[in-house]
PDB file of C-alpha atoms and ligand atoms in Angstrom:
ATOM      1  CA  UNK A   5      -0.145   0.069  -0.019  1.00 97.00           C
ATOM      2  CA  UNK A   6       0.881   3.494  -0.774  1.00 98.00           C
ATOM      3  CA  UNK A   7       0.499   6.036   1.907  1.00 98.00           C
ATOM      4  CA  UNK A   8       0.833   9.739   1.165  1.00 98.00           C
ATOM      5  CA  UNK A   9       2.682  11.412   4.286  1.00 98.00           C
ATOM      6  CA  UNK A  10       1.707  15.231   4.116  1.00 98.00           C
ATOM      7  CA  UNK A  11       3.866  17.775   6.192  1.00 98.00           C
ATOM      8  CA  UNK A  12       1.295  20.920   5.642  1.00 98.00           C
ATOM      9  CA  UNK A  13       3.966  23.287   6.582  1.00 98.00           C
ATOM     10  CA  UNK A  14       6.711  24.135   3.955  1.00 98.00           C
ATOM     11  CA  UNK A  15       9.910  23.064   5.744  1.00 98.00           C
ATOM     12  CA  UNK A  16      11.447  20.407   3.631  1.00 98.00           C
ATOM     13  CA  UNK A  17      14.273  19.206   6.051  1.00 98.00           C
ATOM     14  CA  UNK A  18      10.914  18.463   8.828  1.00 98.00           C
ATOM     15  CA  UNK A  19       9.110  16.602   5.763  1.00 98.00           C
ATOM     16  CA  UNK A  20      12.043  14.601   5.392  1.00 98.00           C
ATOM     17  CA  UNK A  21      12.098  13.739   9.392  1.00 98.00           C
ATOM     18  CA  UNK A  22       8.378  13.046   9.629  1.00 98.00           C
ATOM     19  CA  UNK A  23       8.946  10.720   6.408  1.00 98.00           C
ATOM     20  CA  UNK A  24      12.002   8.921   7.491  1.00 98.00           C
ATOM     21  CA  UNK A  25      10.066   8.388  11.335  1.00 98.00           C
ATOM     22  CA  UNK A  26       6.685   6.890   9.504  1.00 98.00           C
ATOM     23  CA  UNK A  27       8.866   4.453   6.774  1.00 98.00           C
ATOM     24  CA  UNK A  28      11.044   3.140  10.176  1.00 98.00           C
ATOM     25  CA  UNK A  29       7.070   2.103  11.676  1.00 98.00           C
ATOM     26  CA  UNK A  30       5.380   1.413   8.559  1.00 98.00           C
ATOM     27  CA  UNK A  31       4.979  -2.459   7.678  1.00 98.00           C
ATOM     28  CA  UNK A  32       6.677  -4.372   4.769  1.00 98.00           C
ATOM     29  CA  UNK A  33       4.724  -3.738   1.732  1.00 97.00           C
ATOM     30  CA  UNK A  34       3.937  -0.056   2.993  1.00 98.00           C
ATOM     31  CA  UNK A  35       5.277   2.533   0.743  1.00 98.00           C
ATOM     32  CA  UNK A  36       5.366   6.142   2.202  1.00 98.00           C
ATOM     33  CA  UNK A  37       5.375   9.234  -0.389  1.00 98.00           C
ATOM     34  CA  UNK A  38       6.064  12.568   1.832  1.00 98.00           C
ATOM     35  CA  UNK A  39       5.379  15.675   0.550  1.00 98.00           C
ATOM     36  CA  UNK A  40       4.428  19.380   1.794  1.00 98.00           C
ATOM     37  CA  UNK A  41       2.994  22.103  -0.170  1.00 98.00           C
ATOM     38  CA  UNK A  42       5.134  24.526  -2.222  1.00 97.00           C
ATOM     39  CA  UNK A  43       3.030  27.499  -1.184  1.00 97.00           C
ATOM     40  CA  UNK A  44       2.554  27.945   2.950  1.00 98.00           C
ATOM     41  CA  UNK A  45       4.003  28.706   6.176  1.00 98.00           C
ATOM     42  CA  UNK A  46       7.704  27.422   7.406  1.00 98.00           C
ATOM     43  CA  UNK A  47       5.765  26.337  10.615  1.00 98.00           C
ATOM     44  CA  UNK A  48       2.547  25.900  12.229  1.00 98.00           C
ATOM     45  CA  UNK A  49       2.165  28.421  15.134  1.00 98.00           C
ATOM     46  CA  UNK A  50      -1.201  30.087  14.934  1.00 98.00           C
ATOM     47  CA  UNK A  51      -4.993  30.110  13.688  1.00 98.00           C
ATOM     48  CA  UNK A  52      -3.759  32.002  10.600  1.00 98.00           C
ATOM     49  CA  UNK A  53      -0.772  29.762  10.046  1.00 98.00           C
ATOM     50  CA  UNK A  54      -3.332  27.136   9.933  1.00 98.00           C
ATOM     51  CA  UNK A  55      -6.125  28.661   7.427  1.00 98.00           C
ATOM     52  CA  UNK A  56      -3.114  28.966   4.954  1.00 98.00           C
ATOM     53  CA  UNK A  57      -1.726  25.595   5.276  1.00 98.00           C
ATOM     54  CA  UNK A  58      -5.231  23.995   5.014  1.00 98.00           C
ATOM     55  CA  UNK A  59      -5.062  24.859   0.885  1.00 97.00           C
ATOM     56  CA  UNK A  60      -1.528  23.469   0.619  1.00 98.00           C
ATOM     57  CA  UNK A  61      -3.018  20.260   1.650  1.00 98.00           C
ATOM     58  CA  UNK A  62      -6.162  20.080   0.072  1.00 97.00           C
ATOM     59  CA  UNK A  63      -3.612  20.721  -2.899  1.00 96.00           C
ATOM     60  CA  UNK A  64      -1.602  17.642  -1.881  1.00 98.00           C
ATOM     61  CA  UNK A  65      -4.465  15.429  -1.527  1.00 97.00           C
ATOM     62  CA  UNK A  66      -5.896  16.244  -4.822  1.00 95.00           C
ATOM     63  CA  UNK A  67      -2.215  15.799  -6.378  1.00 95.00           C
ATOM     64  CA  UNK A  68      -2.091  12.089  -4.558  1.00 96.00           C
ATOM     65  CA  UNK A  69      -5.292  11.394  -6.269  1.00 95.00           C
ATOM     66  CA  UNK A  70      -3.342  11.619  -9.887  1.00 93.00           C
ATOM     67  CA  UNK A  71      -1.267   9.001  -7.873  1.00 94.00           C
ATOM     68  CA  UNK A  72      -1.910   5.689  -6.109  1.00 90.00           C
ATOM     69  CA  UNK A  73      -2.774   6.706  -3.438  1.00 98.00           C
ATOM     70  CA  UNK A  74      -4.163   3.995  -0.403  1.00 98.00           C
ATOM     71  CA  UNK A  75      -4.394   6.451   2.681  1.00 98.00           C
ATOM     72  CA  UNK A  76      -3.581  10.172   3.297  1.00 98.00           C
ATOM     73  CA  UNK A  77      -1.856  11.312   6.610  1.00 99.00           C
ATOM     74  CA  UNK A  78      -1.556  15.411   7.762  1.00 99.00           C
ATOM     75  CA  UNK A  79       1.068  15.074  10.113  1.00 98.00           C
ATOM     76  CA  UNK A  80       0.537  18.650  11.687  1.00 98.00           C
ATOM     77  CA  UNK A  81      -0.995  18.244  15.646  1.00 98.00           C
ATOM     78  CA  UNK A  82      -3.618  21.356  14.434  1.00 98.00           C
ATOM     79  CA  UNK A  83      -5.000  18.573  11.963  1.00 98.00           C
ATOM     80  CA  UNK A  84      -5.220  21.466   9.212  1.00 98.00           C
ATOM     81  CA  UNK A  85      -7.873  21.152   6.661  1.00 98.00           C
ATOM     82  CA  UNK A  86      -9.010  17.178   7.798  1.00 98.00           C
ATOM     83  CA  UNK A  87     -12.410  17.502   6.982  1.00 98.00           C
ATOM     84  CA  UNK A  88     -11.386  19.450   3.764  1.00 97.00           C
ATOM     85  CA  UNK A  89      -9.092  16.691   2.685  1.00 98.00           C
ATOM     86  CA  UNK A  90     -11.704  13.520   3.614  1.00 98.00           C
ATOM     87  CA  UNK A  91     -13.902  15.189   0.830  1.00 97.00           C
ATOM     88  CA  UNK A  92     -11.851  15.507  -1.822  1.00 96.00           C
ATOM     89  CA  UNK A  93     -10.805  11.634  -1.825  1.00 97.00           C
ATOM     90  CA  UNK A  94     -12.715   7.852  -0.845  1.00 97.00           C
ATOM     91  CA  UNK A  95      -9.140   7.224   1.057  1.00 98.00           C
ATOM     92  CA  UNK A  96      -9.022   7.450   4.776  1.00 98.00           C
ATOM     93  CA  UNK A  97      -7.303  10.353   5.265  1.00 98.00           C
ATOM     94  CA  UNK A  98      -5.636  10.511   9.345  1.00 98.00           C
ATOM     95  CA  UNK A  99      -4.909  13.078  11.417  1.00 98.00           C
ATOM     96  CA  UNK A 100      -2.111  13.097  13.814  1.00 98.00           C
ATOM     97  CA  UNK A 101      -4.232  14.517  16.866  1.00 98.00           C
ATOM     98  CA  UNK A 102      -6.722  12.243  16.180  1.00 98.00           C
ATOM     99  CA  UNK A 103      -4.921   9.279  15.757  1.00 98.00           C
ATOM    100  CA  UNK A 104      -2.636  10.258  19.209  1.00 98.00           C
ATOM    101  CA  UNK A 105      -6.121  10.923  21.391  1.00 98.00           C
ATOM    102  CA  UNK A 106      -7.282   7.094  19.563  1.00 98.00           C
ATOM    103  CA  UNK A 107      -4.659   5.506  20.271  1.00 98.00           C
ATOM    104  CA  UNK A 108      -3.698   6.924  24.132  1.00 98.00           C
ATOM    105  CA  UNK A 109      -7.425   6.046  25.399  1.00 98.00           C
ATOM    106  CA  UNK A 110      -6.225   2.458  24.296  1.00 98.00           C
ATOM    107  CA  UNK A 111      -3.373   2.378  26.630  1.00 98.00           C
ATOM    108  CA  UNK A 112      -4.537   4.512  29.372  1.00 98.00           C
ATOM    109  CA  UNK A 113      -7.628   6.397  31.464  1.00 98.00           C
ATOM    110  CA  UNK A 114      -6.228   9.505  31.232  1.00 98.00           C
ATOM    111  CA  UNK A 115      -3.476  11.509  29.499  1.00 98.00           C
ATOM    112  CA  UNK A 116      -1.891  15.121  28.775  1.00 98.00           C
ATOM    113  CA  UNK A 117      -0.431  16.548  26.010  1.00 98.00           C
ATOM    114  CA  UNK A 118       3.268  18.435  25.827  1.00 98.00           C
ATOM    115  CA  UNK A 119       3.155  20.906  22.548  1.00 98.00           C
ATOM    116  CA  UNK A 120       5.348  23.596  21.648  1.00 98.00           C
ATOM    117  CA  UNK A 121       3.779  27.308  22.084  1.00 98.00           C
ATOM    118  CA  UNK A 122       1.396  27.785  24.459  1.00 98.00           C
ATOM    119  CA  UNK A 123      -0.642  29.905  21.970  1.00 97.00           C
ATOM    120  CA  UNK A 124      -1.569  26.674  20.151  1.00 96.00           C
ATOM    121  CA  UNK A 125      -2.969  24.763  23.272  1.00 98.00           C
ATOM    122  CA  UNK A 126      -6.681  26.434  22.347  1.00 98.00           C
ATOM    123  CA  UNK A 127      -6.093  24.270  19.007  1.00 98.00           C
ATOM    124  CA  UNK A 128      -5.331  21.147  20.409  1.00 98.00           C
ATOM    125  CA  UNK A 129      -8.332  22.273  23.251  1.00 98.00           C
ATOM    126  CA  UNK A 130     -10.630  22.655  20.129  1.00 98.00           C
ATOM    127  CA  UNK A 131      -9.618  19.127  18.393  1.00 98.00           C
ATOM    128  CA  UNK A 132     -10.099  17.077  21.702  1.00 98.00           C
ATOM    129  CA  UNK A 133     -13.881  18.984  22.126  1.00 98.00           C
ATOM    130  CA  UNK A 134     -14.879  18.254  18.122  1.00 98.00           C
ATOM    131  CA  UNK A 135     -12.802  14.662  18.062  1.00 98.00           C
ATOM    132  CA  UNK A 136     -15.076  13.736  21.876  1.00 98.00           C
ATOM    133  CA  UNK A 137     -11.923  13.340  23.848  1.00 98.00           C
ATOM    134  CA  UNK A 138     -11.860  16.329  26.533  1.00 98.00           C
ATOM    135  CA  UNK A 139     -12.308  14.119  29.429  1.00 98.00           C
ATOM    136  CA  UNK A 140      -9.935  12.094  28.733  1.00 98.00           C
ATOM    137  CA  UNK A 141      -7.550  14.884  28.652  1.00 98.00           C
ATOM    138  CA  UNK A 142      -6.069  16.082  32.098  1.00 98.00           C
ATOM    139  CA  UNK A 143      -3.755  18.792  31.236  1.00 98.00           C
ATOM    140  CA  UNK A 144      -2.337  20.736  27.493  1.00 98.00           C
ATOM    141  CA  UNK A 145       1.089  21.270  28.667  1.00 98.00           C
ATOM    142  CA  UNK A 146       3.722  23.751  26.388  1.00 98.00           C
ATOM    143  CA  UNK A 147       7.437  23.396  26.305  1.00 98.00           C
ATOM    144  CA  UNK A 148       7.440  26.912  25.149  1.00 98.00           C
ATOM    145  CA  UNK A 149      10.089  26.371  21.588  1.00 98.00           C
ATOM    146  CA  UNK A 150       8.831  27.917  18.379  1.00 98.00           C
ATOM    147  CA  UNK A 151       8.657  24.504  16.013  1.00 98.00           C
ATOM    148  CA  UNK A 152      11.724  25.149  14.545  1.00 98.00           C
ATOM    149  CA  UNK A 153      13.713  24.931  17.030  1.00 98.00           C
ATOM    150  CA  UNK A 154      13.153  21.359  16.805  1.00 98.00           C
ATOM    151  CA  UNK A 155      14.900  21.637  13.465  1.00 97.00           C
ATOM    152  CA  UNK A 156      17.633  24.113  14.184  1.00 96.00           C
ATOM    153  CA  UNK A 157      18.341  23.501  17.917  1.00 94.00           C
ATOM    154  CA  UNK A 158      17.507  20.149  18.907  1.00 96.00           C
ATOM    155  CA  UNK A 159      18.796  18.914  21.667  1.00 97.00           C
ATOM    156  CA  UNK A 160      17.619  22.320  23.905  1.00 97.00           C
ATOM    157  CA  UNK A 161      14.417  21.581  22.763  1.00 98.00           C
ATOM    158  CA  UNK A 162      14.775  18.046  23.671  1.00 98.00           C
ATOM    159  CA  UNK A 163      15.517  18.529  27.019  1.00 98.00           C
ATOM    160  CA  UNK A 164      12.595  21.219  27.345  1.00 98.00           C
ATOM    161  CA  UNK A 165      10.281  18.787  26.030  1.00 98.00           C
ATOM    162  CA  UNK A 166      11.599  15.854  28.725  1.00 98.00           C
ATOM    163  CA  UNK A 167      11.673  19.132  31.611  1.00 98.00           C
ATOM    164  CA  UNK A 168       7.655  19.194  30.536  1.00 98.00           C
ATOM    165  CA  UNK A 169       6.539  15.434  30.315  1.00 98.00           C
ATOM    166  CA  UNK A 170       8.396  15.098  33.797  1.00 98.00           C
ATOM    167  CA  UNK A 171       6.060  17.793  34.972  1.00 98.00           C
ATOM    168  CA  UNK A 172       3.339  15.859  33.748  1.00 98.00           C
ATOM    169  CA  UNK A 173       3.807  12.734  34.979  1.00 98.00           C
ATOM    170  CA  UNK A 174       4.535  14.107  38.288  1.00 98.00           C
ATOM    171  CA  UNK A 175       1.701  16.192  38.365  1.00 98.00           C
ATOM    172  CA  UNK A 176      -0.896  15.332  36.040  1.00 98.00           C
ATOM    173  CA  UNK A 177      -1.936  12.092  37.633  1.00 98.00           C
ATOM    174  CA  UNK A 178      -1.931  10.571  34.094  1.00 98.00           C
ATOM    175  CA  UNK A 179      -1.043   7.245  32.612  1.00 98.00           C
ATOM    176  CA  UNK A 180       0.574   8.914  29.229  1.00 98.00           C
ATOM    177  CA  UNK A 181       1.574  11.515  27.366  1.00 98.00           C
ATOM    178  CA  UNK A 182       0.878  12.250  24.178  1.00 98.00           C
ATOM    179  CA  UNK A 183       3.420  14.670  22.110  1.00 98.00           C
ATOM    180  CA  UNK A 184       1.725  18.162  20.590  1.00 98.00           C
ATOM    181  CA  UNK A 185       4.047  18.094  16.870  1.00 98.00           C
ATOM    182  CA  UNK A 186       4.556  16.833  14.165  1.00 98.00           C
ATOM    183  CA  UNK A 187       8.276  17.795  14.485  1.00 98.00           C
ATOM    184  CA  UNK A 188       8.718  15.828  17.792  1.00 98.00           C
ATOM    185  CA  UNK A 189       7.839  12.377  15.340  1.00 98.00           C
ATOM    186  CA  UNK A 190      11.477  10.997  15.363  1.00 98.00           C
ATOM    187  CA  UNK A 191      11.594  11.971  19.521  1.00 98.00           C
ATOM    188  CA  UNK A 192       9.051   8.998  20.671  1.00 98.00           C
ATOM    189  CA  UNK A 193      11.406   6.486  22.186  1.00 97.00           C
ATOM    190  CA  UNK A 194      14.633   8.794  23.399  1.00 98.00           C
ATOM    191  CA  UNK A 195      11.584  10.766  25.995  1.00 98.00           C
ATOM    192  CA  UNK A 196       9.842   7.314  26.628  1.00 98.00           C
ATOM    193  CA  UNK A 197      13.046   6.013  28.237  1.00 98.00           C
ATOM    194  CA  UNK A 198      13.799   9.920  29.535  1.00 98.00           C
ATOM    195  CA  UNK A 199       9.956   9.841  31.327  1.00 98.00           C
ATOM    196  CA  UNK A 200       9.153   6.259  31.884  1.00 98.00           C
ATOM    197  CA  UNK A 201       5.992   6.920  31.005  1.00 98.00           C
ATOM    198  CA  UNK A 202       4.067   5.662  27.730  1.00 98.00           C
ATOM    199  CA  UNK A 203       4.446   8.708  25.078  1.00 98.00           C
ATOM    200  CA  UNK A 204       2.046   8.328  22.158  1.00 98.00           C
ATOM    201  CA  UNK A 205       3.370  10.071  18.772  1.00 98.00           C
ATOM    202  CA  UNK A 206       0.716  11.098  16.434  1.00 98.00           C
ATOM    203  CA  UNK A 207       2.849  10.473  12.722  1.00 98.00           C
ATOM    204  CA  UNK A 208       3.653   6.717  13.991  1.00 98.00           C
ATOM    205  CA  UNK A 209       0.309   6.322  15.498  1.00 98.00           C
ATOM    206  CA  UNK A 210      -1.638   7.508  11.967  1.00 99.00           C
ATOM    207  CA  UNK A 211       0.861   5.277   9.677  1.00 98.00           C
ATOM    208  CA  UNK A 212       0.222   2.038  12.027  1.00 98.00           C
ATOM    209  CA  UNK A 213      -4.132   3.163  11.875  1.00 98.00           C
ATOM    210  CA  UNK A 214      -3.908   3.852   8.260  1.00 98.00           C
ATOM    211  CA  UNK A 215      -2.494   0.348   7.587  1.00 98.00           C
ATOM    212  CA  UNK A 216      -5.446  -0.968   9.861  1.00 98.00           C
ATOM    213  CA  UNK A 217      -8.308   0.612   7.461  1.00 98.00           C
ATOM    214  CA  UNK A 218      -6.406  -0.147   4.358  1.00 98.00           C
ATOM    215  CA  UNK A 219      -6.010  -3.540   5.079  1.00 98.00           C
ATOM    216  CA  UNK A 220      -9.799  -3.829   6.055  1.00 98.00           C
ATOM    217  CA  UNK A 221     -10.805  -2.169   3.147  1.00 98.00           C
ATOM    218  CA  UNK A 222     -12.575   1.323   4.746  1.00 98.00           C
ATOM    219  CA  UNK A 223     -12.321   3.871   3.238  1.00 98.00           C
ATOM    220  CA  UNK A 224     -14.582   7.934   3.921  1.00 98.00           C
ATOM    221  CA  UNK A 225     -17.840   7.192   3.633  1.00 98.00           C
ATOM    222  CA  UNK A 226     -18.846   9.577   0.266  1.00 97.00           C
ATOM    223  CA  UNK A 227     -22.528   9.144   1.804  1.00 97.00           C
ATOM    224  CA  UNK A 228     -23.444  12.975   3.469  1.00 97.00           C
ATOM    225  CA  UNK A 229     -21.536  15.415   4.359  1.00 97.00           C
ATOM    226  CA  UNK A 230     -17.557  13.573   2.865  1.00 98.00           C
ATOM    227  CA  UNK A 231     -19.254  13.433  -0.208  1.00 96.00           C
ATOM    228  CA  UNK A 232     -17.052  15.155  -3.004  1.00 95.00           C
ATOM    229  CA  UNK A 233     -17.473  19.203  -3.696  1.00 95.00           C
ATOM    230  CA  UNK A 234     -19.984  19.853  -5.759  1.00 93.00           C
ATOM    231  CA  UNK A 235     -18.199  21.187  -8.986  1.00 90.00           C
ATOM    232  CA  UNK A 236     -18.465  24.819  -9.206  1.00 91.00           C
ATOM    233  CA  UNK A 237     -16.360  27.761 -10.634  1.00 92.00           C
ATOM    234  CA  UNK A 238     -13.269  29.443  -8.682  1.00 94.00           C
ATOM    235  CA  UNK A 239     -12.180  32.888  -9.018  1.00 94.00           C
ATOM    236  CA  UNK A 240      -8.406  34.319  -8.881  1.00 95.00           C
ATOM    237  CA  UNK A 241      -5.360  31.954  -7.837  1.00 94.00           C
ATOM    238  CA  UNK A 242      -8.032  29.223  -7.322  1.00 95.00           C
ATOM    239  CA  UNK A 243      -9.442  29.247 -11.071  1.00 93.00           C
ATOM    240  CA  UNK A 244      -7.287  25.827 -11.546  1.00 92.00           C
ATOM    241  CA  UNK A 245     -10.312  24.065  -8.982  1.00 89.00           C
ATOM    242  CA  UNK A 246     -13.118  25.242 -11.494  1.00 86.00           C
ATOM    243  CA  UNK A 247     -15.642  22.825 -12.010  1.00 73.00           C
ATOM    244  CA  UNK A 248     -13.608  19.873 -10.547  1.00 72.00           C
ATOM    245  CA  UNK A 249     -15.282  16.839 -10.968  1.00 71.00           C
ATOM    246  CA  UNK A 250     -14.243  13.827  -8.999  1.00 71.00           C
TER     247      UNK A 250
HETATM  248  C1  5HY B 310       2.799  20.951  13.644  1.00 54.51           C
HETATM  249  N1  5HY B 310       3.031  23.094  13.940  1.00 54.51           N
HETATM  250  O1  5HY B 310       2.812  19.815  14.239  1.00 54.51           O
HETATM  251  C2  5HY B 310       2.442  21.981  14.437  1.00 54.51           C
HETATM  252  C3  5HY B 310       2.681  21.869  15.963  1.00 54.51           C
HETATM  253  C4  5HY B 310       2.043  23.240  16.811  1.00 54.51           C
HETATM  254  O2  5HY B 310       4.160  23.455  12.032  1.00 54.51           O
HETATM  255  N2  5HY B 310       3.655  21.503  13.134  1.00 54.51           N
HETATM  256  C5  5HY B 310       3.546  22.628  12.479  1.00 54.51           C
HETATM  257  O3  5HY B 310       2.625  24.005  17.222  1.00 54.51           O
HETATM  258  O4  5HY B 310       0.999  23.773  16.649  1.00 54.51           O
END
């Protein structure tokens, strides 16, 4: 099977790192194709960044539909453009936040989230509410590191994340921790060793969920709100989307 992994920000080194982490966990026979939009924010740290990146995600799915794609993964913890992406394909589309929440509730009664910047915590809170996981999450914590520190000053960023995870373990009465950024895809084992608690990471969780759905031949339902969008005219920079049929 072929899984198309989309890093919604435009930092190529992060896309490559996320792709490698996904390939390491993928089953034999699963091919991971990792891409990012050409246009958009180099990192996603606000509602505005998210809004712009969602268009890039849609364009990457439309490109994936011209290939042999069996499933898609949106590798940003805000799951930007998830429902819009599901409308554009029959293949399953997995957001890494949603995947991590599902996995965390299978191994713990309560979990905490450790994300990058405090200001993005509200985005995770909204996702917990819309996915119905709010009562499973004790606390959304932040290591207060910009996303690109995970590329540019990796060791300090890792130390900050471990510190916050140890604080969560000591204070939050939880059984597991969810890592709140796609850029942490390669850090799960190191953090789990240092913290001594199950650490759930969204990219690797999403790969396993995508493989399960494809092997069960379960795709995005085209009955109801996730049916293909009705063809219509688009203007300006989106004219190329006009009258699309699927
Ligand atoms: C992410 N931003 O996973 C989010 C994380 C965050 O560029 N990739 C990003 O901090 O919200």
